[in-house]
Coordinates of C-alpha atoms and ligand atoms in Angstrom, one line a residue:
M10 CA -98.2 -57.4 -41.3
E11 CA -97.3 -54.7 -43.9
K12 CA -95.7 -51.6 -42.3
S13 CA -98.2 -48.9 -43.3
L14 CA -101.1 -51.2 -42.2
M15 CA -99.5 -51.7 -38.8
E16 CA -98.8 -48.0 -38.4
N17 CA -102.4 -47.2 -39.2
W18 CA -103.6 -49.8 -36.8
A19 CA -101.4 -48.3 -34.1
K20 CA -102.7 -44.8 -34.8
K21 CA -106.3 -46.1 -34.5
V22 CA -105.6 -47.8 -31.2
M23 CA -103.8 -44.7 -29.8
K24 CA -106.8 -42.5 -30.7
E25 CA -109.3 -45.0 -29.3
I26 CA -107.6 -45.3 -25.9
G27 CA -106.1 -41.8 -25.5
F28 CA -102.5 -42.7 -25.8
K29 CA -100.8 -39.3 -26.3
D30 CA -97.5 -37.7 -27.4
S31 CA -96.5 -40.9 -29.1
E32 CA -93.0 -41.5 -30.4
R33 CA -91.9 -44.7 -32.1
I34 CA -89.0 -46.4 -30.3
S35 CA -88.7 -49.7 -32.0
V36 CA -89.6 -51.7 -35.1
A37 CA -89.2 -55.4 -35.5
D38 CA -89.3 -56.7 -39.0
Q39 CA -88.5 -60.1 -40.6
G40 CA -86.2 -58.8 -43.2
S41 CA -88.6 -56.3 -45.0
D42 CA -91.4 -53.8 -44.5
E43 CA -93.7 -56.3 -45.9
N44 CA -93.9 -58.3 -42.8
L45 CA -93.4 -56.5 -39.4
R46 CA -93.6 -58.4 -36.2
N47 CA -94.2 -55.4 -34.0
L48 CA -94.1 -51.6 -33.5
I49 CA -93.4 -50.0 -30.2
Y50 CA -94.2 -46.5 -29.1
S51 CA -93.5 -44.5 -26.0
G52 CA -96.1 -41.9 -24.9
I53 CA -98.5 -40.9 -22.1
Y54 CA -101.4 -43.1 -21.0
K55 CA -103.7 -41.8 -18.2
K56 CA -101.0 -39.2 -17.4
K57 CA -98.3 -41.8 -17.0
P58 CA -95.2 -42.4 -19.1
S59 CA -96.2 -45.7 -20.9
V60 CA -95.3 -47.9 -23.9
L61 CA -97.6 -49.3 -26.5
K62 CA -96.5 -52.6 -28.2
I63 CA -98.6 -53.7 -31.1
Y64 CA -97.8 -57.1 -32.5
D65 CA -98.4 -59.6 -35.3
E66 CA -96.3 -62.6 -34.5
P67 CA -95.8 -65.7 -36.7
R68 CA -96.4 -67.9 -33.7
R69 CA -99.4 -68.2 -31.3
I70 CA -97.5 -67.0 -28.3
R71 CA -100.1 -64.6 -26.8
E72 CA -97.6 -62.1 -25.7
A73 CA -99.6 -59.8 -23.4
A74 CA -101.4 -62.7 -21.7
S75 CA -98.1 -64.3 -21.2
L76 CA -96.6 -61.3 -19.4
D77 CA -99.8 -60.9 -17.4
F78 CA -99.6 -64.6 -16.3
F79 CA -96.0 -64.0 -15.2
N80 CA -96.9 -60.9 -13.3
K81 CA -99.7 -62.6 -11.5
N82 CA -97.6 -65.6 -10.4
N83 CA -94.3 -63.8 -9.7
K84 CA -93.3 -63.4 -6.0
S85 CA -89.9 -62.0 -6.6
R86 CA -89.0 -58.5 -5.3
K87 CA -85.8 -58.5 -7.4
L88 CA -87.1 -59.4 -10.8
I89 CA -90.5 -58.2 -12.1
G90 CA -92.3 -57.7 -15.4
P91 CA -93.5 -54.3 -16.6
K92 CA -97.1 -53.6 -15.4
I93 CA -99.8 -53.9 -18.0
H94 CA -102.2 -50.9 -18.1
R95 CA -104.4 -52.1 -20.9
S96 CA -104.4 -54.8 -23.5
K97 CA -106.4 -56.4 -26.3
E98 CA -106.0 -59.7 -28.1
L99 CA -107.4 -59.9 -31.6
S100 CA -106.2 -63.5 -32.1
P101 CA -103.5 -65.7 -30.6
T102 CA -100.9 -64.0 -32.9
R103 CA -102.2 -60.4 -33.0
G104 CA -102.8 -57.8 -30.4
W105 CA -101.5 -54.8 -28.5
Y106 CA -100.8 -53.8 -24.9
V107 CA -99.9 -50.6 -23.0
M108 CA -97.4 -51.2 -20.3
E109 CA -95.5 -49.1 -17.8
K110 CA -92.4 -47.4 -19.3
L111 CA -89.2 -48.7 -18.0
P112 CA -87.5 -46.3 -15.5
A113 CA -85.5 -43.5 -17.1
D114 CA -82.4 -44.2 -14.9
G115 CA -82.1 -47.8 -16.0
Y116 CA -80.4 -49.8 -18.8
F117 CA -80.5 -53.2 -20.5
L118 CA -77.7 -55.5 -19.3
S119 CA -76.6 -55.8 -23.0
D120 CA -76.0 -52.0 -23.0
L121 CA -73.5 -52.0 -20.1
N122 CA -70.6 -53.0 -22.2
A123 CA -72.1 -52.4 -25.7
P124 CA -71.4 -53.3 -28.4
N125 CA -69.3 -56.0 -26.8
P126 CA -70.4 -59.2 -25.0
L127 CA -70.8 -59.2 -21.2
T128 CA -67.8 -58.8 -19.0
S129 CA -67.1 -61.4 -16.3
S130 CA -69.0 -59.3 -13.7
G131 CA -71.8 -58.7 -16.2
R132 CA -72.2 -62.5 -16.6
E133 CA -72.3 -63.0 -12.9
E134 CA -75.1 -60.4 -12.5
F135 CA -77.0 -61.8 -15.5
L136 CA -76.8 -65.4 -14.1
E137 CA -78.0 -64.3 -10.7
T138 CA -81.1 -62.8 -12.4
Y139 CA -81.4 -66.1 -14.3
L140 CA -81.6 -68.0 -11.0
E141 CA -84.2 -65.5 -9.7
Y142 CA -86.2 -66.0 -12.8
K143 CA -86.0 -69.8 -12.5
K144 CA -87.3 -69.6 -9.0
N145 CA -90.3 -67.4 -9.9
F146 CA -91.3 -68.2 -13.4
P147 CA -94.6 -70.2 -13.6
K148 CA -94.1 -74.0 -14.1
K149 CA -97.3 -74.4 -16.0
A150 CA -98.7 -72.8 -19.2
F151 CA -101.8 -70.6 -19.2
R152 CA -102.8 -71.7 -22.7
P153 CA -103.2 -75.0 -24.5
L154 CA -99.9 -76.4 -25.8
L155 CA -98.9 -76.3 -29.4
L156 CA -98.1 -79.7 -31.0
A157 CA -94.4 -78.9 -31.1
E158 CA -94.4 -78.2 -27.3
K159 CA -95.7 -81.8 -26.7
L160 CA -92.8 -83.4 -28.4
P161 CA -90.2 -85.3 -26.5
A162 CA -87.2 -82.9 -25.8
E163 CA -84.8 -84.5 -28.3
E164 CA -87.5 -84.6 -31.1
F165 CA -88.4 -80.9 -30.4
H166 CA -84.8 -80.0 -31.2
I167 CA -84.4 -82.2 -34.2
T168 CA -87.6 -80.9 -35.7
R169 CA -86.4 -77.3 -35.4
I170 CA -83.0 -78.2 -36.8
H171 CA -84.6 -79.7 -39.9
R172 CA -86.6 -76.5 -40.4
W173 CA -83.4 -74.4 -40.3
F174 CA -81.8 -76.9 -42.7
E175 CA -84.6 -76.2 -45.2
M176 CA -84.2 -72.4 -44.7
A177 CA -80.4 -72.7 -45.4
S178 CA -81.1 -74.9 -48.4
E179 CA -83.5 -72.4 -49.9
R180 CA -81.1 -69.4 -49.5
E181 CA -78.1 -71.4 -50.9
I182 CA -80.0 -72.3 -54.1
E183 CA -81.3 -68.8 -54.4
I184 CA -77.7 -67.5 -54.4
E185 CA -76.5 -70.2 -56.8
L186 CA -79.3 -69.4 -59.3
K187 CA -78.2 -65.8 -59.3
G188 CA -74.7 -66.9 -60.2
G189 CA -73.2 -66.7 -56.7
K190 CA -71.4 -69.3 -54.7
P191 CA -73.0 -71.2 -51.8
V192 CA -71.3 -70.7 -48.5
L193 CA -71.8 -74.1 -46.8
D194 CA -69.4 -76.8 -47.8
A195 CA -71.6 -79.9 -47.6
K196 CA -68.6 -82.3 -47.5
V197 CA -67.2 -80.7 -44.4
F198 CA -70.5 -79.9 -42.8
F199 CA -72.6 -83.0 -43.3
P200 CA -70.6 -85.4 -41.1
L201 CA -70.6 -82.9 -38.3
Y202 CA -74.3 -82.1 -38.9
L203 CA -75.1 -85.8 -38.4
K204 CA -72.8 -86.3 -35.4
A205 CA -74.2 -83.2 -33.7
Q206 CA -77.8 -84.5 -34.1
S207 CA -76.8 -87.9 -32.6
L208 CA -75.3 -86.0 -29.6
I209 CA -78.4 -83.9 -29.2
K210 CA -80.8 -86.9 -29.5
K211 CA -78.8 -88.8 -26.9
E212 CA -78.4 -86.0 -24.5
F213 CA -81.9 -84.5 -24.6
K214 CA -83.7 -87.9 -24.5
G215 CA -85.7 -88.1 -21.3
R216 CA -85.1 -84.5 -20.4
K217 CA -88.1 -82.4 -19.3
M218 CA -89.8 -79.8 -21.4
L219 CA -90.0 -76.6 -19.3
W220 CA -92.3 -73.6 -19.5
S221 CA -89.8 -70.8 -20.3
H222 CA -89.6 -67.1 -21.1
G223 CA -87.8 -68.3 -24.3
H224 CA -85.6 -65.2 -24.8
F225 CA -83.7 -65.0 -21.5
K226 CA -80.7 -62.9 -22.8
P227 CA -79.0 -59.7 -21.7
K228 CA -81.0 -57.6 -24.2
E229 CA -84.2 -58.5 -22.5
I230 CA -83.1 -57.8 -18.9
F231 CA -83.4 -54.2 -17.7
F232 CA -81.9 -52.9 -14.4
S233 CA -83.0 -49.8 -12.6
P234 CA -80.3 -48.7 -10.1
K235 CA -82.7 -46.2 -8.4
K236 CA -85.3 -48.9 -7.7
N237 CA -82.7 -51.6 -7.4
I238 CA -84.9 -53.9 -9.4
Y239 CA -84.6 -56.0 -12.6
Y240 CA -87.3 -56.1 -15.3
L241 CA -87.9 -59.2 -17.4
T242 CA -89.1 -57.9 -20.8
D243 CA -90.3 -59.2 -24.2
F244 CA -92.7 -62.1 -23.7
A245 CA -93.0 -62.8 -27.4
H246 CA -91.2 -66.1 -27.1
T247 CA -92.8 -67.8 -24.1
Y248 CA -92.8 -71.5 -24.9
F249 CA -92.1 -75.0 -23.7
Y250 CA -88.3 -75.7 -24.3
P251 CA -86.1 -78.6 -23.3
E252 CA -84.3 -78.4 -20.0
G253 CA -80.9 -77.0 -20.6
Y254 CA -81.9 -75.1 -23.8
E255 CA -81.8 -71.7 -22.1
L256 CA -78.1 -72.1 -21.0
G257 CA -76.9 -72.6 -24.5
F258 CA -79.3 -69.9 -25.7
M259 CA -77.6 -67.2 -23.5
I260 CA -74.2 -68.1 -24.8
W261 CA -75.5 -68.1 -28.3
S262 CA -76.9 -64.6 -28.0
D263 CA -74.0 -63.1 -26.1
W264 CA -71.1 -64.9 -27.8
L265 CA -71.9 -67.1 -30.8
L266 CA -73.7 -64.2 -32.4
G267 CA -72.5 -61.2 -30.3
A268 CA -68.7 -61.5 -30.2
N269 CA -66.2 -60.2 -32.8
W270 CA -66.0 -62.9 -35.5
K271 CA -62.8 -61.4 -37.0
V272 CA -60.5 -63.1 -34.6
D273 CA -58.9 -66.6 -34.7
F274 CA -60.7 -69.6 -33.4
K275 CA -58.7 -70.0 -30.2
K276 CA -59.3 -66.5 -29.1
W277 CA -63.0 -66.6 -30.0
K278 CA -63.4 -69.9 -28.2
K279 CA -62.0 -68.5 -25.0
G280 CA -65.2 -66.5 -24.6
I281 CA -67.3 -69.6 -24.8
E282 CA -65.1 -71.3 -22.2
D283 CA -65.5 -68.4 -19.9
W284 CA -69.3 -68.7 -20.2
E285 CA -69.2 -72.4 -19.6
K286 CA -67.2 -71.9 -16.4
D287 CA -69.9 -69.6 -15.1
V288 CA -72.9 -71.5 -16.4
L289 CA -72.0 -74.9 -15.0
P290 CA -72.4 -74.0 -11.3
V291 CA -75.8 -72.5 -12.2
M292 CA -76.9 -75.8 -13.8
R293 CA -75.7 -77.6 -10.7
K294 CA -77.7 -75.3 -8.5
L295 CA -80.7 -76.1 -10.6
K296 CA -80.0 -79.8 -10.1
M297 CA -79.7 -80.6 -13.8
K298 CA -78.2 -84.1 -14.4
S299 CA -74.8 -84.4 -16.2
P300 CA -74.5 -80.6 -16.6
E301 CA -71.3 -80.8 -18.7
R302 CA -72.8 -83.2 -21.2
L303 CA -76.1 -81.2 -21.3
L304 CA -74.3 -77.9 -21.9
R305 CA -72.2 -79.5 -24.7
A306 CA -75.4 -80.8 -26.4
S307 CA -77.1 -77.5 -25.8
L308 CA -74.2 -75.6 -27.4
A309 CA -74.2 -78.1 -30.3
E310 CA -77.9 -77.3 -30.9
R311 CA -77.3 -73.6 -30.8
T312 CA -74.2 -73.9 -33.1
L313 CA -76.4 -75.8 -35.7
G314 CA -79.0 -73.0 -35.4
A315 CA -76.3 -70.4 -35.9
I316 CA -74.8 -72.2 -38.9
L317 CA -78.1 -72.9 -40.6
A318 CA -80.5 -70.2 -39.7
D319 CA -78.5 -67.2 -38.5
V320 CA -75.7 -67.4 -41.0
T321 CA -76.4 -69.5 -44.1
A322 CA -80.1 -68.7 -44.4
S323 CA -79.4 -65.0 -43.7
R324 CA -78.8 -62.1 -46.1
K325 CA -75.6 -61.1 -44.3
P326 CA -72.6 -60.0 -46.5
I327 CA -70.8 -63.0 -48.0
K328 CA -67.5 -62.1 -46.3
E329 CA -69.2 -62.1 -42.9
K330 CA -71.0 -65.4 -43.7
I331 CA -67.7 -67.1 -44.5
G332 CA -65.9 -65.6 -41.5
R333 CA -68.6 -66.7 -39.1
L334 CA -69.0 -70.2 -40.6
K335 CA -65.3 -70.8 -40.2
L336 CA -65.6 -70.2 -36.4
L337 CA -68.9 -72.0 -36.0
I338 CA -67.8 -75.1 -37.9
A339 CA -64.6 -75.3 -35.9
L340 CA -66.7 -75.1 -32.7
L341 CA -69.1 -77.8 -34.0
K342 CA -66.0 -80.0 -34.6
D343 CA -64.9 -79.5 -31.0
L344 CA -68.4 -80.2 -29.6
A345 CA -69.4 -83.2 -31.7
G346 CA -66.6 -84.2 -34.1
Ligands
LIG403 N1 -91.8 -51.0 -21.3 C1 -90.8 -50.4 -22.0 N2 -90.3 -49.2 -21.7 C2 -89.3 -48.7 -22.4 N3 -88.8 -49.2 -23.5 C3 -89.3 -50.4 -24.0 C4 -90.3 -51.0 -23.2 N4 -90.6 -52.2 -23.9 C5 -89.8 -52.2 -25.0 N5 -89.0 -51.1 -25.0 C6 -88.0 -50.8 -26.0 O1 -88.3 -51.5 -27.2 C7 -87.2 -52.5 -27.5 C8 -87.8 -53.8 -28.1 O2 -88.7 -54.3 -27.2 P1 -89.0 -55.9 -27.1 O3 -90.2 -56.1 -26.2 O4 -87.8 -56.6 -26.7 O5 -89.4 -56.2 -28.6 P2 -88.8 -57.2 -29.7 O6 -89.8 -58.3 -29.7 O7 -88.9 -56.4 -30.9 O8 -87.5 -57.6 -29.3 C9 -86.5 -52.7 -26.2 O9 -85.2 -53.1 -26.4 C10 -86.6 -51.3 -25.6 O10 -85.6 -50.5 -26.1
LIG404 MG1 -86.6 -58.2 -27.6

């Protein structure tokens, strides 16, 4: 939705429900003011510090209902979702909700060592919360499944990869038509692109599709030392994903995208190896079959995503694109070459 439209909608909602002293704390856009995903305000609702999140997502996630479903099913005392005070769904993609404000003494795990990736003890803490989440997250969906969620695990991945390929392709030609140079070297990339897809097809074949939070990363996990409790936030990505996807995803968010890309490959790769060492025991605890092979395939999937969607299709500066691609292609070679 266009920014001023969403702002007006938010104002109307605030007036209607008596949400006072509002202050905007977050804007999520998709590259421009033309198309916001959400606006978040902190304020007072029924005398309590609260947060209003108003959203217009591209996918039919039903964010508020998804958080509510988790809260109702969750039995954990260590990991909870923010309480919902009030909500309204206008459609499966549009709506708003007022939730409790996260405690003032706390922080997101990504902030602990910001702007750097997690430290070794940060990873340990994060992975413990992941196990707690796996124990308590509902196993079933509360809504009818989307077509993509019904795909076999390997086809789910391949379909998404092809979509990112299209996005990368569009951006590259746009750059070329403006007289620039495309960043992805097809001769180097294609053999690896095909090999990585074979690996993904083979390794994800027969794996389960699991109802997942979909964004389990340090930036969405909030800890309050005073209450000694973790909050799982941002239910805008709740979806069926292949078993093993979330493990690659956390490494992708913390390291593939989050780490300094101005270092040489060997130094950069060490961060991924550190993650692997910590993630594998978690996969064993969750009784995943062939964890090493699954993690490799999951990382290959995330590396393709990073190469195609996060770097090539992005509007990042050219120097950064080239620097990141150098590392990501070297990683893809290691994983699938
Ligand atoms: N309940 C809350 N209390 C306080 N701050 C919040 C709350 N929910 C979201 N925020 C703030 O807004 C940011 C974005 O929220 P999030 O739900 O993750 O939205 P997005 O979909 O844009 O990632 C968070 O990182 C946090 O700073
Ligand atoms: Mg978020």
